[in-house]
PDB file of C-alpha atoms in Angstrom:
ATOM      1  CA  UNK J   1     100.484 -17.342 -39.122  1.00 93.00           C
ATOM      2  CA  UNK J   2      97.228 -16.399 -40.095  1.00 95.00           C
ATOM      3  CA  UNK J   3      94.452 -17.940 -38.968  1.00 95.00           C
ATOM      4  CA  UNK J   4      91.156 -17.686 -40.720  1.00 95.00           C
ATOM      5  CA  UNK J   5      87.733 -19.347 -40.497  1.00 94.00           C
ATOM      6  CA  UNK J   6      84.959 -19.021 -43.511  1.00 94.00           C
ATOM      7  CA  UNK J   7      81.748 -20.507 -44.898  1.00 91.00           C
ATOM      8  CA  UNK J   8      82.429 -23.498 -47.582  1.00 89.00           C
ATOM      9  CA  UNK J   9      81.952 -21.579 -50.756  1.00 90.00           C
ATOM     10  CA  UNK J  10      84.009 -18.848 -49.995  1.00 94.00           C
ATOM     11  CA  UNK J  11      86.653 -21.501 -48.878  1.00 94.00           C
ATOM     12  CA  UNK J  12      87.033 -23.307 -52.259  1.00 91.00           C
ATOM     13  CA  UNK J  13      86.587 -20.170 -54.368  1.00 93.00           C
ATOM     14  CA  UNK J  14      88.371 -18.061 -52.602  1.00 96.00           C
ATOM     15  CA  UNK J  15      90.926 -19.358 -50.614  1.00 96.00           C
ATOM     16  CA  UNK J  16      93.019 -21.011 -52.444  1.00 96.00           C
ATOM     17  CA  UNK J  17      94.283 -18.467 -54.886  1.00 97.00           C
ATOM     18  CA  UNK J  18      94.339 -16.077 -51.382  1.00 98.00           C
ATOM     19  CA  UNK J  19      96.747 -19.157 -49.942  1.00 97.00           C
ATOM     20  CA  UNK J  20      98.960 -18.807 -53.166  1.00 97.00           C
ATOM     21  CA  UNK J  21      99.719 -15.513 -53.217  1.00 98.00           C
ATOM     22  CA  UNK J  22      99.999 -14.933 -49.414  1.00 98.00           C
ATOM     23  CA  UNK J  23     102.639 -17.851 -49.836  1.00 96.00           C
ATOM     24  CA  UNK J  24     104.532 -16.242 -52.986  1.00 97.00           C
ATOM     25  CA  UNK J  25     104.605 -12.509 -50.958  1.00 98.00           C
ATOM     26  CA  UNK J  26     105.263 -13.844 -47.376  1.00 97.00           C
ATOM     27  CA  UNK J  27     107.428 -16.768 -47.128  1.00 94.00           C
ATOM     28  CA  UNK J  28     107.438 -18.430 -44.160  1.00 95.00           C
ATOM     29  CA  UNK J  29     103.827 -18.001 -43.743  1.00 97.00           C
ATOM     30  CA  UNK J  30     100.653 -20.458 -42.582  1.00 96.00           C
ATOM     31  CA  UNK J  31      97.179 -19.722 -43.657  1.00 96.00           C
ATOM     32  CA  UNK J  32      95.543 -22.215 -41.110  1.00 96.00           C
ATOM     33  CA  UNK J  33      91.612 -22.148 -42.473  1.00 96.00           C
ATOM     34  CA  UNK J  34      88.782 -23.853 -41.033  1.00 93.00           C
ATOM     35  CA  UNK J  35      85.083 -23.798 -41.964  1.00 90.00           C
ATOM     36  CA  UNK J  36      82.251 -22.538 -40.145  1.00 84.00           C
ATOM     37  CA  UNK J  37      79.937 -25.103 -39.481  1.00 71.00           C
ATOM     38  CA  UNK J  38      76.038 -24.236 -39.723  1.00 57.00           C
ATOM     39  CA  UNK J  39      75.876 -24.427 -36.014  1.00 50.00           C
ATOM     40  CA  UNK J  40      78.479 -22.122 -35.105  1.00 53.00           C
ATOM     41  CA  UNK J  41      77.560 -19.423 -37.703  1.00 48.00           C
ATOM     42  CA  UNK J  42      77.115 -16.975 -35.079  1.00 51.00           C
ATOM     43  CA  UNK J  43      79.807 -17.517 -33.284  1.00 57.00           C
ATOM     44  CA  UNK J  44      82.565 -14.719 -33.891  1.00 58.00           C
ATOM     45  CA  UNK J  45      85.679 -13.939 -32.998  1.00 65.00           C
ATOM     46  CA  UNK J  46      87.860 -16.892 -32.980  1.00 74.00           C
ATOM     47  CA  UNK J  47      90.377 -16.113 -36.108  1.00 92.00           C
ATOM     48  CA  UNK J  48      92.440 -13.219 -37.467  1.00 95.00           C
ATOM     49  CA  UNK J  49      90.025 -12.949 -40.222  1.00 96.00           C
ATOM     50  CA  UNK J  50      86.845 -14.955 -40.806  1.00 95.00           C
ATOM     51  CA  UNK J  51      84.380 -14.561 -43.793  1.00 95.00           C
ATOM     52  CA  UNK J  52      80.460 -14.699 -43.246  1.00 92.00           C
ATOM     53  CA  UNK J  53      76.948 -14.777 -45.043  1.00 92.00           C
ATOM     54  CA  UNK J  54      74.275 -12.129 -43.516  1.00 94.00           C
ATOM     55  CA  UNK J  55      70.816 -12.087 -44.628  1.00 95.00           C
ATOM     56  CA  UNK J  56      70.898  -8.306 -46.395  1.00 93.00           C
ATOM     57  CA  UNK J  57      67.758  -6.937 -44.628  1.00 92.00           C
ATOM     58  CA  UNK J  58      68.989  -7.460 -41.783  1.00 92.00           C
ATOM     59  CA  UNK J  59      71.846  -5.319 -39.299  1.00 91.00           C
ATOM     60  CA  UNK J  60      75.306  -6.298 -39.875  1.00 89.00           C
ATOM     61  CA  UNK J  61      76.650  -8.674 -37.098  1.00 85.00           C
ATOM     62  CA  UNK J  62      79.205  -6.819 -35.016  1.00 86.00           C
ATOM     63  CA  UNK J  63      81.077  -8.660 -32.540  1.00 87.00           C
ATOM     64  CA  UNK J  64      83.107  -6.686 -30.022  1.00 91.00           C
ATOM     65  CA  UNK J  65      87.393  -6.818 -30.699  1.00 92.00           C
ATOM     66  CA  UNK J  66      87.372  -7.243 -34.522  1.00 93.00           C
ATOM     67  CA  UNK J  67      86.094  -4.856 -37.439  1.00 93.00           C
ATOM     68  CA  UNK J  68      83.732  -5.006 -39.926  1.00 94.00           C
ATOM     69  CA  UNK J  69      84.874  -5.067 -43.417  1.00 95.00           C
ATOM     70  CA  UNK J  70      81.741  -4.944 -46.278  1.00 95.00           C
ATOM     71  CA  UNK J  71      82.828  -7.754 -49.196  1.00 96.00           C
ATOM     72  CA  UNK J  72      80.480  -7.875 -51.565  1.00 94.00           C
ATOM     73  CA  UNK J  73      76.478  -9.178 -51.817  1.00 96.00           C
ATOM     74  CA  UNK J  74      76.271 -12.301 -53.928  1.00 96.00           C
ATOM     75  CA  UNK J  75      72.882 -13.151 -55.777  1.00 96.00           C
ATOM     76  CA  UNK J  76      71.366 -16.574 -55.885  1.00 96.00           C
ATOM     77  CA  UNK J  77      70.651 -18.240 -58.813  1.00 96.00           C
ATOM     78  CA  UNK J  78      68.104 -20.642 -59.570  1.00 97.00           C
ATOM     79  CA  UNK J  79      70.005 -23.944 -60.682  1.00 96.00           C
ATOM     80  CA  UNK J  80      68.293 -26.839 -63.169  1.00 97.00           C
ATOM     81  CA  UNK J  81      68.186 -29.861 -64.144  1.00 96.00           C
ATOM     82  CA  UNK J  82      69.253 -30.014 -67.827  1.00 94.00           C
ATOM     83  CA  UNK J  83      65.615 -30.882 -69.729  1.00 95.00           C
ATOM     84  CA  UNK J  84      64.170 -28.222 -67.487  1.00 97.00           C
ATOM     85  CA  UNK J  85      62.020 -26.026 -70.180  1.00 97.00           C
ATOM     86  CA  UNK J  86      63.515 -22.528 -68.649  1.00 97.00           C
ATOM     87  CA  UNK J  87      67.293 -23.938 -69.007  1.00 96.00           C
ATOM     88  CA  UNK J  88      68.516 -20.791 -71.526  1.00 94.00           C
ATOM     89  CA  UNK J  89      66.480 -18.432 -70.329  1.00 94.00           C
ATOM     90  CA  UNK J  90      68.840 -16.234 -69.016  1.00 89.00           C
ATOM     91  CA  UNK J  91      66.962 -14.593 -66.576  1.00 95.00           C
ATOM     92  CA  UNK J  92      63.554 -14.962 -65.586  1.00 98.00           C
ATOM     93  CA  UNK J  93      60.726 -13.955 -62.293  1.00 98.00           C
ATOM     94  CA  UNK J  94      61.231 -16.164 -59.071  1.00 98.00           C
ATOM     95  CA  UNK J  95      57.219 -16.666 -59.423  1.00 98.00           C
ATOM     96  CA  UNK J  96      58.079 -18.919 -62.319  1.00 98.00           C
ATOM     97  CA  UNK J  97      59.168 -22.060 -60.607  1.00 98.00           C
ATOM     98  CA  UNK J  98      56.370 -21.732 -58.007  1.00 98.00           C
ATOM     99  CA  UNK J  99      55.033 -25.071 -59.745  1.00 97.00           C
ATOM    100  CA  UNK J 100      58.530 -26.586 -59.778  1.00 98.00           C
ATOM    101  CA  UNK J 101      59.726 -29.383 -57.171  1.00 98.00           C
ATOM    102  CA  UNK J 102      62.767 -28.389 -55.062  1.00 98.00           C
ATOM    103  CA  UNK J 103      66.094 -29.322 -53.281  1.00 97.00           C
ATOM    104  CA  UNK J 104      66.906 -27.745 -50.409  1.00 95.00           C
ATOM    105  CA  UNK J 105      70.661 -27.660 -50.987  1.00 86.00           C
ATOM    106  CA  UNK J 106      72.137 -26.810 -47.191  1.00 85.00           C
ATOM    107  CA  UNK J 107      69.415 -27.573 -44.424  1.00 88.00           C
ATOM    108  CA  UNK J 108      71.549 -26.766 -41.847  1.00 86.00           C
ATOM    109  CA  UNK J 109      72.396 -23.235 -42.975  1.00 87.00           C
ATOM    110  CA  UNK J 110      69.610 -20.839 -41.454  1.00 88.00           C
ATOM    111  CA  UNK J 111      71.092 -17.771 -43.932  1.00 90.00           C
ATOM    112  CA  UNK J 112      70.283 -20.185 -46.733  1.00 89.00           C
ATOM    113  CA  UNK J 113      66.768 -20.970 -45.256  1.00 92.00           C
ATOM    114  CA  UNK J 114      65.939 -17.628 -44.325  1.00 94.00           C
ATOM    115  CA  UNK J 115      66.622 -15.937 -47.838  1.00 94.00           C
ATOM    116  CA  UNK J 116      65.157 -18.921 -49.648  1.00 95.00           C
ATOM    117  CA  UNK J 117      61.738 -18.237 -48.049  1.00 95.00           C
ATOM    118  CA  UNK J 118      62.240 -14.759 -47.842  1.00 97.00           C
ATOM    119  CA  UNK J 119      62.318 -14.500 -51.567  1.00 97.00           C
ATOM    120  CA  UNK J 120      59.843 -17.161 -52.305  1.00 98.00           C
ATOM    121  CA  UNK J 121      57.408 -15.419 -50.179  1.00 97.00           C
ATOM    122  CA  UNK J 122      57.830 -11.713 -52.191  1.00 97.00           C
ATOM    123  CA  UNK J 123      57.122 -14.003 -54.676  1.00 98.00           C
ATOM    124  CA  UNK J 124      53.965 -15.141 -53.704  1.00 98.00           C
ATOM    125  CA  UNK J 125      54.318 -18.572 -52.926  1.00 98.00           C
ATOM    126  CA  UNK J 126      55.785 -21.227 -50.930  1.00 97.00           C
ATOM    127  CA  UNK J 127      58.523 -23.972 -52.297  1.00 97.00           C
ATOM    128  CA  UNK J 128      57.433 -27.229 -52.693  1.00 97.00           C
ATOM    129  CA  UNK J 129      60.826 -29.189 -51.526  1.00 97.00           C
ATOM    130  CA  UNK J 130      60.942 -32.991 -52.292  1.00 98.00           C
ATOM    131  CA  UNK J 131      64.447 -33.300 -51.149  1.00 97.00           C
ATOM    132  CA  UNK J 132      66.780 -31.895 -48.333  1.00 96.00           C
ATOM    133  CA  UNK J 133      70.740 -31.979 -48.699  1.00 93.00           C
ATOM    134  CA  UNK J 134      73.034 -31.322 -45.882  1.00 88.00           C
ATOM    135  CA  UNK J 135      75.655 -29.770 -48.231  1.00 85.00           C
ATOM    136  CA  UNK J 136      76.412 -28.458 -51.455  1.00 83.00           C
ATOM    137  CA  UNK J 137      77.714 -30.876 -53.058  1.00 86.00           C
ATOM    138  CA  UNK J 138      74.582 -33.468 -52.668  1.00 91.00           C
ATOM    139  CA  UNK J 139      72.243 -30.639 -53.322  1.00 92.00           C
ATOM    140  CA  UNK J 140      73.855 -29.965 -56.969  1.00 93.00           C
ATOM    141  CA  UNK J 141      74.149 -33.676 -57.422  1.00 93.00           C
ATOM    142  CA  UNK J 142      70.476 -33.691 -56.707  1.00 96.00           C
ATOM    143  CA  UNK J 143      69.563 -31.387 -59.305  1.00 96.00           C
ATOM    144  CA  UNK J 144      71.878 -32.766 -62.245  1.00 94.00           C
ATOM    145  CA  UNK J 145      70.087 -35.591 -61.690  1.00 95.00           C
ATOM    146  CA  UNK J 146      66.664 -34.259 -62.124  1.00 96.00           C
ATOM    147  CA  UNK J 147      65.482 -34.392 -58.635  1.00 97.00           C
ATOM    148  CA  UNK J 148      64.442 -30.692 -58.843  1.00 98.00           C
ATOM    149  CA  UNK J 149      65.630 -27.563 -58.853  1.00 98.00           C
ATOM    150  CA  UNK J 150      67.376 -25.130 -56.277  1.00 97.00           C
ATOM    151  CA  UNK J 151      68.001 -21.699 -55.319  1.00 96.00           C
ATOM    152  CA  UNK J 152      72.406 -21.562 -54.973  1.00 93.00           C
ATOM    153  CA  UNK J 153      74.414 -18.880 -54.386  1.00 92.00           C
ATOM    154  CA  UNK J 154      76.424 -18.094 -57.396  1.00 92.00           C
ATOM    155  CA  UNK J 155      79.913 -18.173 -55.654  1.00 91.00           C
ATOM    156  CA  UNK J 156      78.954 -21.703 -54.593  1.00 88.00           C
ATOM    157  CA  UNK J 157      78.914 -22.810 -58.926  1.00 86.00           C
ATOM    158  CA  UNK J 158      82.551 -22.047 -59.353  1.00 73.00           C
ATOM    159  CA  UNK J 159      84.092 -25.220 -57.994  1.00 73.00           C
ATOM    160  CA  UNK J 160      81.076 -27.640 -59.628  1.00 73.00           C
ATOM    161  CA  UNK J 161      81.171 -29.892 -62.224  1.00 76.00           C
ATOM    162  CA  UNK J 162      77.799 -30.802 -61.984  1.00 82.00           C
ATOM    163  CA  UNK J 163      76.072 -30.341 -65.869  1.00 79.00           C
ATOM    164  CA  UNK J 164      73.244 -28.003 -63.574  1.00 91.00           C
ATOM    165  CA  UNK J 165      72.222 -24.970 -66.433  1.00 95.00           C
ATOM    166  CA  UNK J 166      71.256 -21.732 -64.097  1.00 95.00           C
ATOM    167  CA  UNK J 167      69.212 -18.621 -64.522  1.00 97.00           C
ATOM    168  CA  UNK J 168      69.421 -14.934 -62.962  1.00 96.00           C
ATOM    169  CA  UNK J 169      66.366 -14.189 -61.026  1.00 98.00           C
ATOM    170  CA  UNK J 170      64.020 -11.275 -60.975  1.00 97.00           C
ATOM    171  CA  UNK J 171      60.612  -9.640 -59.247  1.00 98.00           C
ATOM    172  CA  UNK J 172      62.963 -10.338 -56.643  1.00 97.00           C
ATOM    173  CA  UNK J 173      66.794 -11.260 -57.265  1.00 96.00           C
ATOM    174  CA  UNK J 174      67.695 -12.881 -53.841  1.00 96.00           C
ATOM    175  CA  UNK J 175      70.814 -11.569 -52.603  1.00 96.00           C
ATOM    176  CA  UNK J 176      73.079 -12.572 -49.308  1.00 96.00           C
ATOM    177  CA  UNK J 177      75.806  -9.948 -48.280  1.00 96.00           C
ATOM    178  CA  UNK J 178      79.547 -11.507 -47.527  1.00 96.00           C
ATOM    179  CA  UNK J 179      81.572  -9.528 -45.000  1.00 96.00           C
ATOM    180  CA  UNK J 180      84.960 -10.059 -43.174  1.00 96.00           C
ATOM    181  CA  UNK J 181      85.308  -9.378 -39.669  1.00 94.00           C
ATOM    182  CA  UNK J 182      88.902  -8.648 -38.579  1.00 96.00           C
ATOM    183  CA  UNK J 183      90.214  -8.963 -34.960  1.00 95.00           C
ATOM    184  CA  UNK J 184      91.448  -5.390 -34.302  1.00 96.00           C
ATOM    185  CA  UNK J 185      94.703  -6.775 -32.879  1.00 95.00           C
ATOM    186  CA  UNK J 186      96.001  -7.797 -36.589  1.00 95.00           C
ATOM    187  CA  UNK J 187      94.448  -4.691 -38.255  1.00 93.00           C
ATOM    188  CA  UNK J 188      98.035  -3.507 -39.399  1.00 96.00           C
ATOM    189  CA  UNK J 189      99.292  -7.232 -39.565  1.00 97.00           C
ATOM    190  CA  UNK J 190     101.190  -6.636 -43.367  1.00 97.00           C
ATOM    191  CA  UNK J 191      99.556 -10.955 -44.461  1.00 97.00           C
ATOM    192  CA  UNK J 192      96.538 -10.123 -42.726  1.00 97.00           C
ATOM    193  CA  UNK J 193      96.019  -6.563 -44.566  1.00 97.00           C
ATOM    194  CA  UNK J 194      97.388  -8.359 -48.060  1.00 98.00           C
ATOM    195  CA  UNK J 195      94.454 -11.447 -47.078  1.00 98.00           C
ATOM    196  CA  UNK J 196      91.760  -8.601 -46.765  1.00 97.00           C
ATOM    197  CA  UNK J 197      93.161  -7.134 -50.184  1.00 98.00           C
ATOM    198  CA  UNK J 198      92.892 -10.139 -51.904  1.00 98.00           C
ATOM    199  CA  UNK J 199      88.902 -11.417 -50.989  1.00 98.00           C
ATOM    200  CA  UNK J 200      88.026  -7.978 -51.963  1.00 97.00           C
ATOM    201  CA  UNK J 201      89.667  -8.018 -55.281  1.00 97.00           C
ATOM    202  CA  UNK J 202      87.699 -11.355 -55.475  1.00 96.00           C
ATOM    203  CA  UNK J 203      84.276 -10.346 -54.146  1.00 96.00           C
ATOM    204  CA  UNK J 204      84.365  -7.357 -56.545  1.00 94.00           C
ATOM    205  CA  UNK J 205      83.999 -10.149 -59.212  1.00 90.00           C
ATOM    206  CA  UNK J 206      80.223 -11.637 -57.689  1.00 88.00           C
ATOM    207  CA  UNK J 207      77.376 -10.730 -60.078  1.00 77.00           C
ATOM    208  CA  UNK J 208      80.346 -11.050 -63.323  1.00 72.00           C
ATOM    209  CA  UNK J 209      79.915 -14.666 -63.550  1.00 58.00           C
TER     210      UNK J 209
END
């Protein structure tokens, strides 16, 4: 068994093509996942391998028993509603939607929070939010329907449906790194070596999309 805990993007992105493989290679084999709620973020330590968001200017989290293993950084994108006039753009300065309303689209994630008004604030302004989701899902379903707009990390777009048009960000590009931390005691574990394969053949993909 491997047992593995990660935040919710990662989970729907990634997972699932990690589950099918690790069940084609190793028969026999559980992958029992969980998700990290917002208020256990910090909390390390409890699975073979568990996937988390860091804010980039700050230290890695190290957490005694269990290794650090660098994934990827993922940028946010800033994510429309479909008459927005920048929808096309392709890219464009943060500093542009400083006039814009916008969703908040995970309250309870600090990481989310934290780069949100780091960014804004190189920027040179404050965001102007008009509505607060609790997840994902409601914070996309917000924007599609013209609520406002919100700054999403990319890997978090994969698994929507949601007609919400996005632009790459500049002057700056907010970023959050993904790592893995692995408990030392499966280090040469052949399913959980394969698993730690596998998310960084997928991270190497962030920024492609």
């Amino acid at each position: 068994m491997i047992v593995s805990r990660t935040f919710a993007s990662a989970a729907y992105t990634w997972m699932p093509p990690v589950a099918r493989t690790l069940r084609q290679e190793f028969r026999g084999l559980t992958l029992e996942l969980s998700i990290i709620e917002a208020d256990e973020a910090g909390l390390a330590g409890e699975a073979d391998i568990e996937l988390h968001s860091e804010l980039p200017f700050m230290l890695p989290m190290t957490v005694p028993g269990l290794y650090l293993a660098p994934l990827g950084v993922d940028d946010l994108v800033m994510v429309m509603p479909p008459d927005h006039p920048l929808v096309g753009a392709g890219s464009t300065d943060l500093a542009e939607f400083d006039e814009d309303d916008w969703v908040q689209y995970d309250f309870r994630d600090a990481i989310a929070t934290r780069l949100a008004e780091h960014a804004c604030s190189q920027a040179g302004f404050r965001p102007h939010y008009v509505a607060r989701a609790q997840d994902h899902v409601t914070g996309l379903a917000f924007v599609s329907a013209g609520v406002g707009v919100a700054l999403v990390p990319e890997l978090a777009l994969g698994w929507s449906a949601f007609d919400t048009p996005t632009v790459r960000l500049r002057n700056p590009t907010p970023q959050r790194r993904i790592v893995a931390q692995v408990r030392n005691a499966v280090a040469t574990y052949p399913p959980a070596v394969r698993t730690l394969e596998l998310l960084s053949g997928l991270a190497s993909r962030l920024g492609q999309g």
